[in-house]
Amino acid sequence: MNIAILGAGIIGVTTAYELAADGHQVTVFERHASVAEGASFANAGVVAPGYVTPWAAPGMPAKVLGHLLARHAPVRVRRPLAAADLAWMRQWRAACDPATYAANRTRMLRLAFYSRHRLHEVAARMAYDFDRSSGYMVLLRGDRDRQMVQPGLALLRELEVPFHEITADEARQIEPALHPHTPLAGAVHLPQDEVGNCRQFAVILRDAAEQLGARFVFNTAVSAVDTAQTATLYIAGETAPQRFDAIVLCAGVQSAALLRPLGLRLPLRPVYGYSISAHIPEPVYARAAA
Ligand SMILES: Cc1cc2nc3c(=O)[nH]c(=O)nc-3n(C[C@H](O)[C@H](O)[C@H](O)COP(=O)(O)OP(=O)(O)OC[C@H]3O[C@@H](n4cnc5c(N)ncnc54)[C@H](O)[C@@H]3O)c2cc1C
């Protein structure tokens, strides 16, 4: 098949690689000048499938409301909520009911474990390695933290994901960079989880996909998609449409806007998070972030 992929984030690049490996003719359209310039650029890179869980969970509405009402709330609403936001919030609240949460969690976990399995298979075949390290530790500051992780640990036991509840001393042995003055009651160590450089992985995999025949077209924004006859897409600033046998939408949060004219309303809203990758010249002085 002749397939167009919209977006060259980690989802677009991995999709391009898999489809090219299966013998399809693949063209990836990306509005930026390179791969992984959006959400895939500088994420935390944690690969911890056992920790994957829907944010629409029982108890979450009360928790979010608590944050919004707190005196020193980290979340501030800067503009009035639009009707679409309110509709999304109603859907989100409905998805927090225990049965929907359980069904969604099962689906997400199945996908997450398969993804990790595939990551290892693909990484073993890549020409270059990417920055990665194995093991994942959740630091516990005190009894409150210990209480808070219990539901997560129950889920890990249920899934038979190996983990160890360890003392502060054991945590410092595994991670000698932890500052001795960092208050620590203990930690949860997941030896099979890992962290990897998402952007670097995407750059290397793009190369592998190109070697399999995939074509990447950068600095090219797609303005519309149409499924009326064959799968058609329109490039911003060009009048002639481009036709394919299929289009795979990997445009992140922008996917919702591209699908709306087709009558498909994806309940997708962006969530903004921040992660810091810091160079630590003296590893022995690293402190765990609060
Ligand atoms: C701070 C932070 C920390 C995170 N930590 C983790 C973590 O530890 N572990 C984890 O698994 N996940 C983490 N995530 C989530 C993860 O980064 C995202 O789920 C993932 O990167 C999404 O990839 P994507 O390819 O769907 O989207 P993106 O990387 O955003 O790619 C979408 C691409 O589509 C392109 N595009 C959009 N519209 C068009 C158009 N019209 N025409 C052409 N191109 C278009 C965009 O330019 C972009 O390059 C984190 C996210 C953030 C923000």
CSV table of C-alpha atoms and ligand atoms in Angstrom, one decimal:
chain,number,residue,atom,x,y,z
A,1,MET,CA,0.0,0.0,0.0
A,2,ASN,CA,1.0,3.6,-0.5
A,3,ILE,CA,0.6,5.1,3.0
A,4,ALA,CA,1.0,8.7,4.2
A,5,ILE,CA,1.9,9.3,7.9
A,6,LEU,CA,1.1,12.7,9.4
A,7,GLY,CA,3.6,13.8,12.0
A,8,ALA,CA,7.1,12.6,12.8
A,9,GLY,CA,7.0,12.4,16.6
A,10,ILE,CA,7.8,9.1,18.2
A,11,ILE,CA,4.5,7.6,17.1
A,12,GLY,CA,4.9,8.7,13.5
A,13,VAL,CA,8.5,7.5,13.3
A,14,THR,CA,7.8,4.1,14.8
A,15,THR,CA,4.8,3.7,12.6
A,16,ALA,CA,6.9,4.6,9.5
A,17,TYR,CA,9.5,2.0,10.5
A,18,GLU,CA,6.9,-0.8,11.1
A,19,LEU,CA,5.0,-0.1,7.9
A,20,ALA,CA,8.2,0.2,5.8
A,21,ALA,CA,9.5,-3.1,7.4
A,22,ASP,CA,6.2,-4.7,6.3
A,23,GLY,CA,6.9,-3.7,2.7
A,24,HIS,CA,4.6,-0.6,2.4
A,25,GLN,CA,5.5,2.5,0.5
A,26,VAL,CA,5.6,5.2,3.2
A,27,THR,CA,5.7,9.0,3.1
A,28,VAL,CA,5.9,11.0,6.4
A,29,PHE,CA,4.8,14.6,6.5
A,30,GLU,CA,6.2,16.8,9.3
A,31,ARG,CA,5.7,20.6,9.7
A,32,HIS,CA,9.0,20.9,11.7
A,33,ALA,CA,12.5,20.5,10.2
A,34,SER,CA,13.3,17.2,12.0
A,35,VAL,CA,11.8,14.3,13.8
A,36,ALA,CA,10.6,14.4,17.5
A,37,GLU,CA,10.3,18.2,17.8
A,38,GLY,CA,7.0,18.1,19.6
A,39,ALA,CA,6.0,16.2,22.8
A,40,SER,CA,8.7,13.6,21.9
A,41,PHE,CA,11.5,16.1,22.1
A,42,ALA,CA,12.4,16.2,25.8
A,43,ASN,CA,10.1,13.9,27.7
A,44,ALA,CA,11.2,12.1,30.8
A,45,GLY,CA,11.8,8.9,28.7
A,46,VAL,CA,10.5,6.6,31.4
A,47,VAL,CA,9.6,3.1,30.1
A,48,ALA,CA,7.6,1.7,33.0
A,49,PRO,CA,4.6,-0.3,31.6
A,50,GLY,CA,3.5,-1.5,35.1
A,51,TYR,CA,3.0,2.1,36.1
A,52,VAL,CA,0.8,3.0,33.1
A,53,THR,CA,-2.7,3.9,34.3
A,54,PRO,CA,-5.5,6.1,32.9
A,55,TRP,CA,-5.6,9.6,34.5
A,56,ALA,CA,-9.4,9.2,34.4
A,57,ALA,CA,-9.5,7.2,37.6
A,58,PRO,CA,-11.9,6.8,40.5
A,59,GLY,CA,-11.2,9.6,43.0
A,60,MET,CA,-9.5,11.9,40.5
A,61,PRO,CA,-12.3,14.5,40.1
A,62,ALA,CA,-12.1,15.2,43.8
A,63,LYS,CA,-8.3,15.3,43.7
A,64,VAL,CA,-8.2,17.7,40.8
A,65,LEU,CA,-10.9,19.9,42.4
A,66,GLY,CA,-8.8,19.9,45.6
A,67,HIS,CA,-5.8,21.1,43.7
A,68,LEU,CA,-7.8,23.9,42.0
A,69,LEU,CA,-9.3,25.1,45.3
A,70,ALA,CA,-6.0,24.9,47.3
A,71,ARG,CA,-4.7,28.2,48.5
A,72,HIS,CA,-1.3,27.7,46.7
A,73,ALA,CA,-2.8,25.9,43.7
A,74,PRO,CA,-0.2,25.0,41.1
A,75,VAL,CA,-3.0,24.9,38.5
A,76,ARG,CA,-4.6,28.2,37.6
A,77,VAL,CA,-7.4,28.6,35.1
A,78,ARG,CA,-6.2,31.5,32.9
A,79,ARG,CA,-9.2,31.8,30.5
A,80,PRO,CA,-12.9,31.0,30.8
A,81,LEU,CA,-13.6,27.4,29.9
A,82,ALA,CA,-15.1,26.9,26.4
A,83,ALA,CA,-18.1,24.7,25.8
A,84,ALA,CA,-15.8,22.1,24.2
A,85,ASP,CA,-13.7,22.1,27.4
A,86,LEU,CA,-16.8,21.5,29.5
A,87,ALA,CA,-18.0,18.7,27.2
A,88,TRP,CA,-14.5,17.1,27.5
A,89,MET,CA,-14.6,17.4,31.3
A,90,ARG,CA,-18.0,15.7,31.4
A,91,GLN,CA,-16.6,12.8,29.3
A,92,TRP,CA,-13.5,12.6,31.5
A,93,ARG,CA,-15.7,12.5,34.7
A,94,ALA,CA,-17.8,9.7,33.2
A,95,ALA,CA,-14.6,7.7,32.4
A,96,CYS,CA,-13.6,7.9,36.1
A,97,ASP,CA,-16.2,5.4,37.0
A,98,PRO,CA,-14.6,2.1,38.3
A,99,ALA,CA,-15.8,-0.2,35.5
A,100,THR,CA,-14.6,2.2,32.7
A,101,TYR,CA,-11.3,2.8,34.5
A,102,ALA,CA,-10.7,-0.9,34.9
A,103,ALA,CA,-11.4,-1.6,31.2
A,104,ASN,CA,-9.2,1.3,30.0
A,105,ARG,CA,-6.4,0.3,32.3
A,106,THR,CA,-6.4,-3.3,31.0
A,107,ARG,CA,-6.2,-1.9,27.4
A,108,MET,CA,-3.4,0.5,28.2
A,109,LEU,CA,-1.4,-2.1,30.1
A,110,ARG,CA,-1.6,-4.6,27.2
A,111,LEU,CA,-0.4,-1.9,24.8
A,112,ALA,CA,2.3,-0.7,27.1
A,113,PHE,CA,3.8,-4.2,27.7
A,114,TYR,CA,3.7,-5.0,24.0
A,115,SER,CA,5.4,-1.6,23.2
A,116,ARG,CA,8.2,-2.4,25.6
A,117,HIS,CA,8.6,-5.8,24.1
A,118,ARG,CA,8.7,-4.3,20.6
A,119,LEU,CA,11.1,-1.5,21.7
A,120,HIS,CA,13.6,-4.2,22.8
A,121,GLU,CA,13.3,-6.1,19.5
A,122,VAL,CA,13.7,-3.0,17.4
A,123,ALA,CA,16.5,-1.5,19.5
A,124,ALA,CA,18.5,-4.8,19.2
A,125,ARG,CA,18.4,-4.4,15.4
A,126,MET,CA,19.3,-0.7,15.2
A,127,ALA,CA,22.7,0.3,13.8
A,128,TYR,CA,23.4,2.7,16.7
A,129,ASP,CA,22.5,2.5,20.4
A,130,PHE,CA,20.7,5.4,22.2
A,131,ASP,CA,21.2,6.7,25.7
A,132,ARG,CA,19.4,4.5,28.1
A,133,SER,CA,19.7,3.0,31.5
A,134,SER,CA,17.8,0.2,33.3
A,135,GLY,CA,16.0,0.2,36.6
A,136,TYR,CA,13.5,2.8,38.0
A,137,MET,CA,13.3,4.0,41.5
A,138,VAL,CA,10.4,5.8,43.2
A,139,LEU,CA,11.7,7.6,46.2
A,140,LEU,CA,9.7,7.7,49.4
A,141,ARG,CA,10.2,10.7,51.7
A,142,GLY,CA,8.1,9.4,54.6
A,143,ASP,CA,5.0,7.4,55.8
A,144,ARG,CA,2.7,9.6,53.7
A,145,ASP,CA,4.5,8.6,50.5
A,146,ARG,CA,4.6,5.0,51.6
A,147,GLN,CA,0.8,5.1,52.0
A,148,MET,CA,0.3,6.8,48.6
A,149,VAL,CA,2.2,4.2,46.6
A,150,GLN,CA,0.2,1.2,48.1
A,151,PRO,CA,-2.6,1.1,45.4
A,152,GLY,CA,0.1,1.2,42.7
A,153,LEU,CA,2.0,-1.6,44.4
A,154,ALA,CA,-1.1,-3.7,44.7
A,155,LEU,CA,-1.6,-3.3,40.9
A,156,LEU,CA,2.1,-4.3,40.3
A,157,ARG,CA,1.6,-7.4,42.4
A,158,GLU,CA,-1.6,-8.2,40.4
A,159,LEU,CA,0.3,-7.9,37.1
A,160,GLU,CA,3.3,-9.8,38.5
A,161,VAL,CA,5.7,-6.9,37.7
A,162,PRO,CA,8.8,-7.5,39.8
A,163,PHE,CA,9.6,-4.7,42.3
A,164,HIS,CA,11.3,-4.4,45.7
A,165,GLU,CA,10.5,-2.2,48.6
A,166,ILE,CA,13.9,-1.2,49.8
A,167,THR,CA,15.5,0.9,52.6
A,168,ALA,CA,17.1,4.3,52.2
A,169,ASP,CA,20.5,2.7,52.5
A,170,GLU,CA,19.7,0.2,49.8
A,171,ALA,CA,18.4,3.0,47.6
A,172,ARG,CA,21.7,4.9,48.0
A,173,GLN,CA,23.7,1.9,47.1
A,174,ILE,CA,21.7,1.5,43.8
A,175,GLU,CA,22.0,5.3,43.1
A,176,PRO,CA,25.1,6.6,44.7
A,177,ALA,CA,24.4,10.1,43.3
A,178,LEU,CA,21.6,10.6,46.0
A,179,HIS,CA,22.8,13.3,48.3
A,180,PRO,CA,23.3,12.0,51.9
A,181,HIS,CA,21.2,14.9,53.2
A,182,THR,CA,18.3,14.1,51.0
A,183,PRO,CA,15.5,12.9,53.4
A,184,LEU,CA,14.6,9.4,52.5
A,185,ALA,CA,12.4,6.8,54.2
A,186,GLY,CA,13.0,4.2,51.5
A,187,ALA,CA,12.2,3.5,47.9
A,188,VAL,CA,10.4,1.2,45.5
A,189,HIS,CA,12.8,-0.3,42.9
A,190,LEU,CA,11.6,-1.7,39.6
A,191,PRO,CA,14.6,-3.5,38.1
A,192,GLN,CA,12.9,-4.3,34.7
A,193,ASP,CA,11.8,-0.7,34.0
A,194,GLU,CA,14.1,1.7,32.2
A,195,VAL,CA,14.7,5.2,30.9
A,196,GLY,CA,15.7,6.1,27.4
A,197,ASN,CA,16.4,9.2,25.2
A,198,CYS,CA,13.2,9.4,23.2
A,199,ARG,CA,14.4,12.0,20.6
A,200,GLN,CA,17.7,10.2,20.0
A,201,PHE,CA,15.8,6.9,19.5
A,202,ALA,CA,13.5,8.6,17.0
A,203,VAL,CA,16.5,10.1,15.1
A,204,ILE,CA,18.2,6.7,14.8
A,205,LEU,CA,14.9,5.0,13.9
A,206,ARG,CA,14.2,7.5,11.2
A,207,ASP,CA,17.5,6.5,9.6
A,208,ALA,CA,16.5,2.8,9.8
A,209,ALA,CA,13.1,3.6,8.3
A,210,GLU,CA,14.7,5.5,5.4
A,211,GLN,CA,17.0,2.6,4.7
A,212,LEU,CA,13.8,0.5,4.4
A,213,GLY,CA,12.5,3.0,1.8
A,214,ALA,CA,10.4,5.4,3.9
A,215,ARG,CA,10.4,9.0,2.8
A,216,PHE,CA,10.4,12.0,5.2
A,217,VAL,CA,9.1,15.3,4.0
A,218,PHE,CA,9.9,18.1,6.5
A,219,ASN,CA,8.8,21.7,6.8
A,220,THR,CA,5.5,20.7,5.4
A,221,ALA,CA,2.3,21.3,7.2
A,222,VAL,CA,-0.8,19.3,6.3
A,223,SER,CA,-3.9,21.6,6.3
A,224,ALA,CA,-6.6,19.0,5.7
A,225,VAL,CA,-7.3,15.3,5.2
A,226,ASP,CA,-10.2,13.9,3.2
A,227,THR,CA,-11.5,10.4,3.0
A,228,ALA,CA,-14.2,11.0,0.4
A,229,GLN,CA,-12.8,8.9,-2.5
A,230,THR,CA,-9.3,7.7,-1.7
A,231,ALA,CA,-7.3,9.0,1.3
A,232,THR,CA,-6.4,12.6,0.3
A,233,LEU,CA,-4.3,15.2,2.0
A,234,TYR,CA,-3.8,18.9,1.3
A,235,ILE,CA,-0.4,20.6,2.0
A,236,ALA,CA,-0.6,24.1,3.4
A,237,GLY,CA,0.1,26.6,0.5
A,238,GLU,CA,-0.4,23.9,-2.3
A,239,THR,CA,-3.6,23.5,-4.3
A,240,ALA,CA,-3.0,20.0,-5.7
A,241,PRO,CA,-4.2,17.3,-3.4
A,242,GLN,CA,-2.0,14.2,-2.7
A,243,ARG,CA,-3.7,10.8,-2.8
A,244,PHE,CA,-2.7,7.7,-0.9
A,245,ASP,CA,-4.3,4.3,-0.2
A,246,ALA,CA,-4.3,5.2,3.5
A,247,ILE,CA,-3.4,7.9,5.9
A,248,VAL,CA,-2.1,7.3,9.5
A,249,LEU,CA,-2.7,10.3,11.7
A,250,CYS,CA,0.2,10.7,14.2
A,251,ALA,CA,-0.1,14.4,14.7
A,252,GLY,CA,-0.4,14.3,18.5
A,253,VAL,CA,-2.9,16.7,19.9
A,254,GLN,CA,-3.4,18.4,16.5
A,255,SER,CA,-5.0,15.2,15.3
A,256,ALA,CA,-8.3,16.2,16.8
A,257,ALA,CA,-8.5,19.4,14.6
A,258,LEU,CA,-7.6,17.5,11.5
A,259,LEU,CA,-10.4,14.9,12.1
A,260,ARG,CA,-13.1,17.4,13.1
A,261,PRO,CA,-14.1,18.4,9.5
A,262,LEU,CA,-14.6,14.6,8.8
A,263,GLY,CA,-17.2,14.4,11.6
A,264,LEU,CA,-14.8,12.6,14.0
A,265,ARG,CA,-14.6,14.2,17.4
A,266,LEU,CA,-11.6,12.8,19.3
A,267,PRO,CA,-11.9,13.6,23.0
A,268,LEU,CA,-8.3,14.9,23.0
A,269,ARG,CA,-7.0,17.8,25.1
A,270,PRO,CA,-3.3,18.7,25.8
A,271,VAL,CA,-1.9,18.3,29.3
A,272,TYR,CA,1.2,20.4,29.9
A,273,GLY,CA,4.0,18.8,32.0
A,274,TYR,CA,7.6,19.8,32.6
A,275,SER,CA,10.7,17.6,33.1
A,276,ILE,CA,14.3,18.7,33.6
A,277,SER,CA,17.4,16.9,32.4
A,278,ALA,CA,20.2,18.4,34.3
A,279,HIS,CA,24.0,18.0,33.8
A,280,ILE,CA,25.4,17.2,37.2
A,281,PRO,CA,29.2,17.9,37.2
A,282,GLU,CA,29.6,16.4,40.6
A,283,PRO,CA,27.3,13.3,40.7
A,284,VAL,CA,27.9,12.8,44.5
A,285,TYR,CA,26.1,16.1,45.1
A,286,ALA,CA,22.9,15.3,43.2
A,287,ARG,CA,19.8,15.9,45.3
A,288,ALA,CA,16.4,14.3,44.5
A,289,ALA,CA,13.9,16.9,43.2
A,290,ALA,CA,11.1,17.7,45.6
B,1,LIG,C1,7.2,16.8,30.1
B,1,LIG,C2,6.8,15.4,29.5
B,1,LIG,C3,7.3,14.3,30.1
B,1,LIG,C4,6.8,13.0,29.5
B,1,LIG,N1,7.4,11.9,30.1
B,1,LIG,C5,7.0,10.7,29.6
B,1,LIG,C6,7.7,9.5,30.0
B,1,LIG,O1,8.5,9.5,30.9
B,1,LIG,N2,7.3,8.3,29.5
B,1,LIG,C7,6.4,8.2,28.4
B,1,LIG,O2,6.1,7.1,28.0
B,1,LIG,N3,5.8,9.4,28.0
B,1,LIG,C8,6.1,10.6,28.5
B,1,LIG,N4,5.5,11.7,28.0
B,1,LIG,C9,4.5,11.6,26.9
B,1,LIG,C10,5.2,11.4,25.5
B,1,LIG,O3,6.2,12.3,25.4
B,1,LIG,C11,4.1,11.5,24.4
B,1,LIG,O4,3.1,10.6,24.7
B,1,LIG,C12,4.7,11.3,23.1
B,1,LIG,O5,5.9,12.0,22.8
B,1,LIG,C13,3.7,11.6,22.0
B,1,LIG,O6,4.3,11.3,20.7
B,1,LIG,P1,3.5,11.7,19.4
B,1,LIG,O7,4.3,11.3,18.3
B,1,LIG,O8,2.1,11.2,19.5
B,1,LIG,O9,3.3,13.3,19.5
B,1,LIG,P2,4.4,14.5,19.1
B,1,LIG,O10,5.8,14.1,19.5
B,1,LIG,O11,3.9,15.7,19.6
B,1,LIG,O12,4.4,14.4,17.5
B,1,LIG,C14,3.4,14.9,16.7
B,1,LIG,C15,4.0,15.5,15.5
B,1,LIG,O13,3.0,15.9,14.6
B,1,LIG,C16,3.4,17.1,13.9
B,1,LIG,N5,2.2,17.7,13.3
B,1,LIG,C17,1.1,18.1,14.0
B,1,LIG,N6,0.2,18.6,13.1
B,1,LIG,C18,0.8,18.6,11.9
B,1,LIG,C19,0.3,18.9,10.6
B,1,LIG,N7,-0.8,19.5,10.4
B,1,LIG,N8,1.2,18.7,9.6
B,1,LIG,C20,2.4,18.2,9.8
B,1,LIG,N9,2.9,17.8,11.0
B,1,LIG,C21,2.1,18.0,12.0
B,1,LIG,C22,4.0,17.9,15.0
B,1,LIG,O14,4.9,18.9,14.5
B,1,LIG,C23,4.8,16.8,15.8
B,1,LIG,O15,6.1,16.7,15.4
B,1,LIG,C24,5.9,13.0,28.5
B,1,LIG,C25,5.4,14.2,27.9
B,1,LIG,C26,5.9,15.4,28.4
B,1,LIG,C27,5.4,16.6,27.7
